[in-house]
Coordinates of C-alpha atoms and ligand atoms in Angstrom, one line a residue:
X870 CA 50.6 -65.8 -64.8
X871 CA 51.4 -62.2 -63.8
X872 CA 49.4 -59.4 -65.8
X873 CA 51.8 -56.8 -67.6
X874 CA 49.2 -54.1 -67.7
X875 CA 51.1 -50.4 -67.2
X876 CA 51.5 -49.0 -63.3
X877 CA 52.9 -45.6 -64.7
X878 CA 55.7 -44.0 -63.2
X879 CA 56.7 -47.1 -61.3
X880 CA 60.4 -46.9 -59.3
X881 CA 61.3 -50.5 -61.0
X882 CA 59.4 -51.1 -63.9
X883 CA 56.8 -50.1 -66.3
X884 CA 54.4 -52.8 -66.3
X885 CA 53.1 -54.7 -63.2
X886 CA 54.9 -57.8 -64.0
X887 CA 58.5 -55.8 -64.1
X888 CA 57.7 -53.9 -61.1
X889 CA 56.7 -57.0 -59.4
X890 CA 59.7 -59.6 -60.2
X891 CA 61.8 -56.5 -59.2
X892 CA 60.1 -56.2 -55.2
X893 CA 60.1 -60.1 -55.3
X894 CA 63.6 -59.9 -55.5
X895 CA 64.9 -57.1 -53.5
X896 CA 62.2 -58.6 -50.5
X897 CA 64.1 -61.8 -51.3
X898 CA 67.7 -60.1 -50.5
X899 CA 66.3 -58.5 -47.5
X900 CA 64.5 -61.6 -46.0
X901 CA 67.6 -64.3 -46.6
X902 CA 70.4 -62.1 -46.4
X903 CA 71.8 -61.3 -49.7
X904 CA 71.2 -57.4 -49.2
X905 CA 69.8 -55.1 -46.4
X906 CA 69.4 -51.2 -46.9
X907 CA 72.6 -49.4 -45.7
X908 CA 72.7 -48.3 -42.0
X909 CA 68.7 -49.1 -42.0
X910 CA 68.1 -48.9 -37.8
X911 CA 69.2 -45.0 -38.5
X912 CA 66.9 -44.3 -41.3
X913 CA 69.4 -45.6 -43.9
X914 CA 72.1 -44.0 -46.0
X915 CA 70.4 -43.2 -49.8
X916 CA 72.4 -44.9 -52.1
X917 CA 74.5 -47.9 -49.9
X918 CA 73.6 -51.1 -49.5
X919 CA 75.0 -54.1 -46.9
X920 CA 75.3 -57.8 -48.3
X921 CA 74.3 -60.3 -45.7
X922 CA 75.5 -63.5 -45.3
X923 CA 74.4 -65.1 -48.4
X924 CA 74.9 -61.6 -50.4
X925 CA 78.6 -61.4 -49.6
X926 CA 79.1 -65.1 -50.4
X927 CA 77.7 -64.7 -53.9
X928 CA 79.7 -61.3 -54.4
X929 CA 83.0 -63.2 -53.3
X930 CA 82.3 -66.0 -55.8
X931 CA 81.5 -63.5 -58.6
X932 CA 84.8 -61.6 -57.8
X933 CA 86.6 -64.9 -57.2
X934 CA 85.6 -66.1 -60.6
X935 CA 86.9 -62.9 -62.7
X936 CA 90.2 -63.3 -60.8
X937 CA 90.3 -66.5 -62.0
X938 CA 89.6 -65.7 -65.6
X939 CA 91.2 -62.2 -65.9
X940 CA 94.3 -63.1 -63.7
X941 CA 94.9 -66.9 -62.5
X942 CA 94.3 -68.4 -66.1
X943 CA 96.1 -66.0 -68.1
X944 CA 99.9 -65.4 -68.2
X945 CA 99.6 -61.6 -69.9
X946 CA 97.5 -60.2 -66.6
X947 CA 99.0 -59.0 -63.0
X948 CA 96.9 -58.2 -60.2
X949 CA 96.7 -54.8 -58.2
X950 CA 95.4 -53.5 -55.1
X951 CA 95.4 -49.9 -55.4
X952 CA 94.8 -47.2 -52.1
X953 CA 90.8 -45.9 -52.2
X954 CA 92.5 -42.3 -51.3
X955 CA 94.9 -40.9 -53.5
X956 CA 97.3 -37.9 -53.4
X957 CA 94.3 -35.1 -54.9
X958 CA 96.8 -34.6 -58.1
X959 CA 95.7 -37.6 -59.4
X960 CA 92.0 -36.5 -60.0
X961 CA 93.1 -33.5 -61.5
X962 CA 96.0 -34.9 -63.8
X963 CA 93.0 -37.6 -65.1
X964 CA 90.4 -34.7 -65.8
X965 CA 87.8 -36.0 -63.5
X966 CA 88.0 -32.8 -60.9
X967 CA 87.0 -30.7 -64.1
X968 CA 85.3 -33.2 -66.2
X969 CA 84.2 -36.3 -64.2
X970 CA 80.3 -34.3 -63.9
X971 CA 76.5 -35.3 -64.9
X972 CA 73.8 -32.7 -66.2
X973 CA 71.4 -32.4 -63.9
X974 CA 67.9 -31.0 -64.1
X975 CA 65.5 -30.2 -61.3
X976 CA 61.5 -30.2 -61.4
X977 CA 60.1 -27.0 -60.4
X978 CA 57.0 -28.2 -59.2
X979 CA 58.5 -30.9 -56.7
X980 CA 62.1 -30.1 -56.6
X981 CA 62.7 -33.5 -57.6
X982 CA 66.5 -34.0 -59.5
X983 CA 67.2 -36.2 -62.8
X984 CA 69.7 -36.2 -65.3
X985 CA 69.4 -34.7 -68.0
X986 CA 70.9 -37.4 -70.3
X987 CA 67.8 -39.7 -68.8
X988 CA 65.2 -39.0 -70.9
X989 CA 62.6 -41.7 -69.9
X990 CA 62.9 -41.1 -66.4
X991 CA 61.8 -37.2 -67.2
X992 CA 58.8 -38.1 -69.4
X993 CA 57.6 -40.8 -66.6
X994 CA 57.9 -38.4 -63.8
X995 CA 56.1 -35.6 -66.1
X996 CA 53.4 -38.2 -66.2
X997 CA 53.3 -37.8 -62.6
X998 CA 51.8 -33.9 -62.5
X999 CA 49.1 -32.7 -64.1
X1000 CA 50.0 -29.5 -65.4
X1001 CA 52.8 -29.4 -67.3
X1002 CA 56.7 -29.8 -65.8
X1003 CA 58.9 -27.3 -66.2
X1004 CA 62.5 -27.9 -65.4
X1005 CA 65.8 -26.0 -64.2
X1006 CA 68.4 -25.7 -67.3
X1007 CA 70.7 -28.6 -66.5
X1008 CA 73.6 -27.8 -63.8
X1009 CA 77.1 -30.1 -64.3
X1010 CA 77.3 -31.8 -60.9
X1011 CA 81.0 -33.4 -60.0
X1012 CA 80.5 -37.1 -58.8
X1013 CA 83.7 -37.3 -56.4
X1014 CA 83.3 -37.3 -53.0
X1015 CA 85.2 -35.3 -50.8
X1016 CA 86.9 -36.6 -47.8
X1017 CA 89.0 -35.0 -45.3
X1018 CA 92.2 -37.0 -44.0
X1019 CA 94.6 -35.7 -41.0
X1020 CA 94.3 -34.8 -37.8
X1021 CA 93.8 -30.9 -37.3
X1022 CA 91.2 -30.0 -38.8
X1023 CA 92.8 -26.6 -40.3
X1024 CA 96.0 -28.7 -41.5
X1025 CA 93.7 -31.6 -43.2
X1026 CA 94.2 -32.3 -46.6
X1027 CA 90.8 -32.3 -49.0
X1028 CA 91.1 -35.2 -50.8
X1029 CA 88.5 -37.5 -52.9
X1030 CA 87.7 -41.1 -52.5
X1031 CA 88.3 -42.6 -55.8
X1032 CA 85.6 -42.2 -58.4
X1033 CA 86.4 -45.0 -60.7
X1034 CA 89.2 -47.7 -59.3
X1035 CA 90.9 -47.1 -62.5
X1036 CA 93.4 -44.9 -61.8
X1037 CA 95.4 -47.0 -59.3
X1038 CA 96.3 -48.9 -62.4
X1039 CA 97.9 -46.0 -64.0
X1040 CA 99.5 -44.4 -61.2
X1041 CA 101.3 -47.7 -60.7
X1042 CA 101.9 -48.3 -64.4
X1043 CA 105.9 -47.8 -64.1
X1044 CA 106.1 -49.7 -60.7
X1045 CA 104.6 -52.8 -62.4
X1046 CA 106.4 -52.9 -65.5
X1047 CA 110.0 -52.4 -63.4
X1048 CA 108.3 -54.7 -60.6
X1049 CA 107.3 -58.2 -63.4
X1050 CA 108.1 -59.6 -66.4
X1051 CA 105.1 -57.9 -68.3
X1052 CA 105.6 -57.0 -72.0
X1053 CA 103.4 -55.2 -74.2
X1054 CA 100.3 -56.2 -74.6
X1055 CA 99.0 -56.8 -70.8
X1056 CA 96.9 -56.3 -68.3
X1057 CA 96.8 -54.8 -64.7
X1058 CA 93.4 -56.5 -63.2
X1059 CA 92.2 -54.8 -60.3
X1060 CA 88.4 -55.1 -57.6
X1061 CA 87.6 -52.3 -55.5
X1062 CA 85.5 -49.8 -54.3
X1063 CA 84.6 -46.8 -56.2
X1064 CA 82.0 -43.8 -54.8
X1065 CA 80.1 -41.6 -56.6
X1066 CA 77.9 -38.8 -56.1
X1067 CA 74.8 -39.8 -58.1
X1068 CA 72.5 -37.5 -58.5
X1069 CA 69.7 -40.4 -58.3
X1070 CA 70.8 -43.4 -56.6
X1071 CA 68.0 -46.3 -57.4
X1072 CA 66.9 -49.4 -59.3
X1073 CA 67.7 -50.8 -55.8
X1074 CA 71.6 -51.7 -56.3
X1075 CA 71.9 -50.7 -59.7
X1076 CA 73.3 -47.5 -58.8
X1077 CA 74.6 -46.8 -55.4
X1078 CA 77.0 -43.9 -54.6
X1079 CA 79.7 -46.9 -53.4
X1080 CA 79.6 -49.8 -55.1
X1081 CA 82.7 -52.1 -56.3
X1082 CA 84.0 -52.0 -60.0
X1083 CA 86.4 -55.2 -61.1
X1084 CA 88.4 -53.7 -63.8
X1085 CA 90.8 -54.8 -66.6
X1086 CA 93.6 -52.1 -68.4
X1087 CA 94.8 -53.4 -71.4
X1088 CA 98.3 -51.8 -72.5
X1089 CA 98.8 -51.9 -75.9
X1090 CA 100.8 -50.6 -79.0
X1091 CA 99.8 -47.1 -79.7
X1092 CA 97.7 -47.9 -83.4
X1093 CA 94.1 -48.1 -84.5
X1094 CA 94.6 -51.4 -85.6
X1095 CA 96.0 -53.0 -81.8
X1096 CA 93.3 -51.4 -80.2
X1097 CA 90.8 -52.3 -82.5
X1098 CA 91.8 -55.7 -82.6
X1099 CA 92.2 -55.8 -78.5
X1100 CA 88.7 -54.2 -78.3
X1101 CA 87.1 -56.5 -80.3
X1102 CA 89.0 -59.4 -78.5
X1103 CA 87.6 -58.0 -74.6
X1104 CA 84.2 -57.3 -75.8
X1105 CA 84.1 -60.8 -76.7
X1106 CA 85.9 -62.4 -74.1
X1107 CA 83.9 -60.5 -71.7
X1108 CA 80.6 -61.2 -72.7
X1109 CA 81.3 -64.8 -73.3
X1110 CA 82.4 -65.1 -69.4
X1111 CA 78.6 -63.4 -68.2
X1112 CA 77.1 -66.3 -70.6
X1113 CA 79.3 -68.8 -69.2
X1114 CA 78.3 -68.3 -65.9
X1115 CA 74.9 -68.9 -67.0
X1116 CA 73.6 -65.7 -67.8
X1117 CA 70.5 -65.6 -70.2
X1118 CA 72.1 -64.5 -73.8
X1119 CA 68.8 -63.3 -75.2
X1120 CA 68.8 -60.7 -71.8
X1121 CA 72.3 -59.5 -73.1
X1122 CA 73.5 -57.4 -75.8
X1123 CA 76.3 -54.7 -76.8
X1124 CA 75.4 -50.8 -77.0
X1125 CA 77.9 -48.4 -78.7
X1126 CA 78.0 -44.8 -77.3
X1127 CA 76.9 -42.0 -79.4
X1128 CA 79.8 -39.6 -79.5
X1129 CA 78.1 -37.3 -77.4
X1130 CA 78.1 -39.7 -74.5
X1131 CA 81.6 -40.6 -74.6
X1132 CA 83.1 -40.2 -71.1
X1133 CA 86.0 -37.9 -71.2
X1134 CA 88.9 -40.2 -71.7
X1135 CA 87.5 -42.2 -74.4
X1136 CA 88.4 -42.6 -77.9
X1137 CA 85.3 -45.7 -78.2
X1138 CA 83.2 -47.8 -75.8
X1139 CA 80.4 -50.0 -76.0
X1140 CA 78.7 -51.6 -72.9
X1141 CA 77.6 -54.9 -72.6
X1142 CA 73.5 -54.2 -71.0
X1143 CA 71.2 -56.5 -69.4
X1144 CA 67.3 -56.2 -69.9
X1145 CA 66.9 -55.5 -66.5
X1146 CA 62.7 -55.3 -65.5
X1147 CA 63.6 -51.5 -65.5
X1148 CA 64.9 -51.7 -69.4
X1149 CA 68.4 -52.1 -70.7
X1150 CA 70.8 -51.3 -68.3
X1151 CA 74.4 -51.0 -68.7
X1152 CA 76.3 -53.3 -66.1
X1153 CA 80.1 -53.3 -67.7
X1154 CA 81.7 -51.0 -70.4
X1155 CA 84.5 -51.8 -72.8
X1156 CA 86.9 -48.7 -73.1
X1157 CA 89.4 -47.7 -75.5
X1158 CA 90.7 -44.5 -73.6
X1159 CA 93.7 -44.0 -76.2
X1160 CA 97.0 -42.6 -74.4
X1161 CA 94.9 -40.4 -72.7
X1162 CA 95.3 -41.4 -68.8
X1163 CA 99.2 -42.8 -69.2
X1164 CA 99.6 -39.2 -71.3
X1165 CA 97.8 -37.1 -68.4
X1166 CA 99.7 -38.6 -65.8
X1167 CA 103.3 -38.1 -67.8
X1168 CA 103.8 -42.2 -67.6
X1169 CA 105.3 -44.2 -70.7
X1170 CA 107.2 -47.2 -71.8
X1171 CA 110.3 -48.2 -73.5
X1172 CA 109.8 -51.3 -75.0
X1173 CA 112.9 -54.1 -75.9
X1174 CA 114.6 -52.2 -78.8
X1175 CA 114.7 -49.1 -76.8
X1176 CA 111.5 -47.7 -78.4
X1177 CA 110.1 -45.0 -76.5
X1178 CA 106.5 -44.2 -76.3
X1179 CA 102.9 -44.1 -74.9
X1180 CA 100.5 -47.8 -75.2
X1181 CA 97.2 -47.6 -75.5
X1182 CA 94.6 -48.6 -72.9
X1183 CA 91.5 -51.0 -73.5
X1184 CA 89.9 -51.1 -70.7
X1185 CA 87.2 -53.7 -69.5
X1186 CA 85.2 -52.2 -66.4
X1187 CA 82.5 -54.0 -64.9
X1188 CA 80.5 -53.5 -61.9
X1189 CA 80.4 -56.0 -59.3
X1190 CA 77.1 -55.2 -57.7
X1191 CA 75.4 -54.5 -61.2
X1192 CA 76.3 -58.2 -62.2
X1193 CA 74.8 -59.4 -58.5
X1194 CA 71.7 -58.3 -59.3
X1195 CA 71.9 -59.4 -62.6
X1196 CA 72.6 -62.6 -61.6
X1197 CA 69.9 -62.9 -59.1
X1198 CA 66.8 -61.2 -61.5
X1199 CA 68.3 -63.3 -64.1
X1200 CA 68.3 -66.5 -62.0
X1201 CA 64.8 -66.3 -59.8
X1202 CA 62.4 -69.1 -60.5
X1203 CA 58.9 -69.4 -58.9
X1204 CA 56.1 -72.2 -59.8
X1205 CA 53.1 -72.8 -57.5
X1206 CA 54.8 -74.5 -55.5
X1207 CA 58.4 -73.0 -54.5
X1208 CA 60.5 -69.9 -55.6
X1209 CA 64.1 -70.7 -56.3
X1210 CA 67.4 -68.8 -57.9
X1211 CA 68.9 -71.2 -60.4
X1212 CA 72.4 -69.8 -60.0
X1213 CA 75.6 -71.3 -61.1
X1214 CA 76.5 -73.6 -58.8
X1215 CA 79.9 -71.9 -59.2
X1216 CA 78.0 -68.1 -57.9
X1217 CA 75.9 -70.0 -55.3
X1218 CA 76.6 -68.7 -52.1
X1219 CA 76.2 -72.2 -50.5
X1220 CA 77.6 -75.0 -52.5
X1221 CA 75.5 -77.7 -50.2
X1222 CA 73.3 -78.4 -47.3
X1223 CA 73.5 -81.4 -45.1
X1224 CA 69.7 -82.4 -43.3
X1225 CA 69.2 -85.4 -40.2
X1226 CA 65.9 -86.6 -41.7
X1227 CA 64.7 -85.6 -38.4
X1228 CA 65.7 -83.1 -35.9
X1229 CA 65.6 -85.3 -32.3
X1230 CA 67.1 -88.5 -33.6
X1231 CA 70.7 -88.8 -32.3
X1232 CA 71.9 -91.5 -34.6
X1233 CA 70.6 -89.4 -37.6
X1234 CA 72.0 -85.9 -36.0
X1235 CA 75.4 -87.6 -35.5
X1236 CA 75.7 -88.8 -38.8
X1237 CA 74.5 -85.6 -40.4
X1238 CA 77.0 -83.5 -38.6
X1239 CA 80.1 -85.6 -39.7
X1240 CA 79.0 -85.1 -43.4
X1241 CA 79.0 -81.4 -43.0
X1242 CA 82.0 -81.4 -40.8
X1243 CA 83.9 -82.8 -43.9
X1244 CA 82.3 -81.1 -46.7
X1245 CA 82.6 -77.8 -45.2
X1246 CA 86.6 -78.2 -45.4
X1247 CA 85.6 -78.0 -49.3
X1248 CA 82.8 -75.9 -49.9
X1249 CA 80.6 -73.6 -48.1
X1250 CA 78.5 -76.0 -46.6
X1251 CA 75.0 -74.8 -44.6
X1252 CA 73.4 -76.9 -41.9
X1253 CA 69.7 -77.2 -41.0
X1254 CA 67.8 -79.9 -38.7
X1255 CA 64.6 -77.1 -38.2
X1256 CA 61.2 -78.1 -39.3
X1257 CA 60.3 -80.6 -41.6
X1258 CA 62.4 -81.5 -44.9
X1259 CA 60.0 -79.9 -47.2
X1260 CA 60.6 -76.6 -45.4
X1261 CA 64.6 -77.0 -45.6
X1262 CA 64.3 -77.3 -49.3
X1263 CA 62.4 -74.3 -49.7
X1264 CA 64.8 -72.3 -47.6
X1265 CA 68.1 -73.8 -49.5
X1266 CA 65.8 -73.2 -53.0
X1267 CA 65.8 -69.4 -52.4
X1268 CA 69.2 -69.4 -51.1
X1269 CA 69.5 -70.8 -54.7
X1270 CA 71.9 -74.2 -52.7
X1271 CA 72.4 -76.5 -56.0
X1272 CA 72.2 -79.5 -53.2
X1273 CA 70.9 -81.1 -50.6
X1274 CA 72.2 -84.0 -48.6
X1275 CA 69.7 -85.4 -46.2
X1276 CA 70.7 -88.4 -43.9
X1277 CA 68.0 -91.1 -43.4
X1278 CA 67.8 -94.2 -42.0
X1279 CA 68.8 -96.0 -44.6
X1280 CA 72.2 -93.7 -43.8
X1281 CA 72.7 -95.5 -41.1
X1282 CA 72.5 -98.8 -42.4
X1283 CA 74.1 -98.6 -46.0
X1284 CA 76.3 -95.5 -45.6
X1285 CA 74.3 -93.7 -48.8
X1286 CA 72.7 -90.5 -48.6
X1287 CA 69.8 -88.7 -50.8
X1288 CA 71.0 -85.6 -53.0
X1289 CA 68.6 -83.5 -54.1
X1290 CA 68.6 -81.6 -57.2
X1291 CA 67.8 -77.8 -56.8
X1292 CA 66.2 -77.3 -60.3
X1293 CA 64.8 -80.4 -60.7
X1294 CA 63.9 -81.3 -57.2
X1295 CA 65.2 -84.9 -58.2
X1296 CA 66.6 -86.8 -55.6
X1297 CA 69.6 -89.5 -56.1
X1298 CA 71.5 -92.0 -53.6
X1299 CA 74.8 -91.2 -53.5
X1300 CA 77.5 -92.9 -51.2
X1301 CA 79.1 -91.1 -48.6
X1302 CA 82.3 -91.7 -49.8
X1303 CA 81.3 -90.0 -53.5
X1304 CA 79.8 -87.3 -51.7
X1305 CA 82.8 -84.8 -52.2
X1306 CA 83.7 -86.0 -55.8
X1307 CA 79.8 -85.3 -56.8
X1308 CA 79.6 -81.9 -55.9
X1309 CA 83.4 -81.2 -57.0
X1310 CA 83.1 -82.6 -60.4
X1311 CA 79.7 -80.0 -60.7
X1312 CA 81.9 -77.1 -60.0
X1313 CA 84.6 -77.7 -61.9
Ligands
ATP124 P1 76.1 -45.0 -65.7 O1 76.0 -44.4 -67.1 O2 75.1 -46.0 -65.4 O3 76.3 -43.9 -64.7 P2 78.9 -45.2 -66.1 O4 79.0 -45.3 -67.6 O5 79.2 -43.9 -65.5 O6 77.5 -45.8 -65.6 P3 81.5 -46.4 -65.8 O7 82.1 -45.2 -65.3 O8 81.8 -46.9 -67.1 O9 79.9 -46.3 -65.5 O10 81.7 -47.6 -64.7 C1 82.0 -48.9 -65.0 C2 81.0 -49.8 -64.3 O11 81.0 -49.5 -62.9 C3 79.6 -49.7 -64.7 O12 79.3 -50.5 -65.9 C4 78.8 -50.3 -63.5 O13 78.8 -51.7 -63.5 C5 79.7 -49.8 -62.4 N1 79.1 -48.6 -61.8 C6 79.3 -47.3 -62.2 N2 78.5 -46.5 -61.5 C7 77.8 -47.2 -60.6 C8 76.9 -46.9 -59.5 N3 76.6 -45.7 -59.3 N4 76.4 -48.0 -58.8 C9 76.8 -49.3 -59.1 N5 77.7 -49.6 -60.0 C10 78.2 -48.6 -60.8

């Protein structure tokens, strides 16, 4: 058992065991390919990340499964794809040019920046000096970045990439409602990249200055009691789909904002947090931003009577690379024996791996290859005839594969293969033939 005995002002955690399951797991992500540092062989870019092979597989499925759920399975949600740079009115008609900002204070001793709304990470990095810190009164910072689009350089256009993916939803508000059948109350569902100036990128992922939001508006009739009652609805609905995908419930909960820490456009909002090893940590909020955004950008909707006026947004907006992480702190196993992520088989970036028993018998390497062949028209299917078997399983255990086919002899004679069981390391013959059914009927 790891020792939870204090290490101080660590970057992850503050005790050894916190600050230890969080290095175990971003070593993990560097070493099989779920993350790597952005632009590393330059010196890196603070505050981006790349997702390898296995990391953009498992950020696919976890965008791929809130489709499903916010869009494919429900008939009062469209889709959107919204431009990353928009016309520079937007920002200022939604109030984030003036009011989209974070206090920021900086140490005088090291010059070191937090914000100022962070309270624990200023009393751990006064615990740092000896003498006592004195800080800069806190500056408002804007979080937009700036970008520059056009081709001379004294004709460009200043622009921002988008801060929050949000407003592509709004913007577009008339075109959807003229361009489908939607009626009051629905959605517009949207994924996409959002940037941010943070004024401490860290936590490893947890906040990056791009990073992908996946993002519901909810229009609805302009009362207290619709947009209570569709708040409470999302919060649930929400929370129920983290826990569904196997997220531990006792590592969630729901935390309102005090009014002071309201973003600008919000009448209430709660997020849902995750007791990440560096505390509670907010990974999606539930929004009710009023008129406000529909108001600010001089948008509104007649309804079937000829009623005129301006719905009310809840809004669901969760961050795709938070709930990665989540998933993978919240899903890494280790005994004395093997480490392994217990992920849904649904979030697993491989769904199966298909062994030869050994690596230089034909028979068995023939066989072997027309399994995977056919499963990989299905699922993302890996391959591996390196090493010994033991060491295949613990490479598809971190991977966190739910399954592993390995062709024997036996194979040969009977047409059965051994499955193995990711979590339980149980192994079962299966026919060839069910081979496809088994795994389907897991994921479904
Ligand atoms: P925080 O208080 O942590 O800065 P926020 O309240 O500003 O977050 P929102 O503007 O509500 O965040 O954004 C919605 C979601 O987008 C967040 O719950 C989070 O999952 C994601 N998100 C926001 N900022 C970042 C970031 N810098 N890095 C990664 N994900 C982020």
């Amino acid at each position: 058992m790891e020792e939870n005995k204090s290490v101080g002002n660590s970057p992850f955690g503050k005790t050894q065991g916190e600050q230890d399951k969080m290095e175990k797991i971003v070593a993990l992500a560097k070493r099989r390919g779920f993350i790597y540092p952005g632009s590393e062989i330059y010196g890196g870019l603070t505050g981006t990340w790349d997702y390898g092979p296995l990391g953009v597989l498992l950020k696919q499925n976890i965008k791929q499964e809130w489709w499903k759920s916010m869009v494919q399975l429900r008939n009062d949600v469209v889709g959107l794809d919204a431009a990353i740079m928009m016309n520079p009115t937007v920002w200022e008609a939604s109030g984030h040019v003036n009011a989209f900002t974070d206090p920021l204070v900086e140490c005088k001793i090291c010059h070191i920046r937090v914000r100022a709304d962070k309270k624990d990470e200023i009393s751990e990095h006064e615990k740092t000096h000896k003498d006592k810190t004195e800080w800069t009164e806190p500056r408002k910072f804007n979080l937009l970045v700036k970008a520059y689009l056009g081709v001379l350089e004294q004709e460009q256009t200043e622009l921002y990439l988008r801060g929050e993916i949000t407003q592509g939803a709004f913007v577009n508000f008339e075109n959807v409602v003229s361009s489908t059948r939607v009626k009051i109350p629905f959605g517009i569902a949207q994924i996409g990249k959002a940037f941010r100036n943070e004024i401490t990128p860290g936590n490893f992922t947890y906040r990056s200055r791009e990073f992908e939001q996946m993002e519901l508006e909810f229009f609805v009739e302009p009362n207290d009691a619709e947009a209570d009652k569709w708040f409470e609805y999302w919060k649930k609905e929400r929370l129920d789909w983290y826990k569904s995908l196997g997220m531990s419930a006792d590592k969630l909960r729901f935390r309102k904002h005090e009014d002071t820490e309201r973003a600008h456009y919000a009448k209430s909002a709660e997020d849902i947090e995750y007791e990440a090893p560096f505390g509670w940590s907010e990974f999606e909020g539930i929004h009710n931003r009023g008129d406000y955004d529909l108001k600010a950008h001089g948008l509104g909707y007649i309804d079937e009577d000829g009623k005129k006026f301006t719905p009310w947004v809840i809004e669901t907006s969760g961050g795709v690379d938070r709930s990665a992480l989540f998933f993978l702190l919240d899903s890494y196993r280790e005994d004395e024996k093997r480490v392994w992520l217990s992920l849904n088989p649904k979030l697993a970036p491989f769904k199966v791996a298909v062994f030869p028993l050994l690596g230089n018998k034909p028979d068995l390497i023939n066989k072997a290859r027309s399994i995977y062949d056919s499963l990989k028209t299905h699922f993302m299917t890996a391959w591996d005839d390196r090493g010994n078997i033991g060491k295949r399983y613990l490479s598809q255990d971190e991977a966190g594969t739910p399954w592993c086919v390995t062709v024997d002899f036996e194979s040969l004679d009977d047409d059965t293969v051994t499955i193995r069981d990711r979590d339980t390391a149980k192994q079962e013959r299966v026919k060839i033939e069910e081979l496809k059914n088994f795994i389907s009927s897991k994921l479904a």
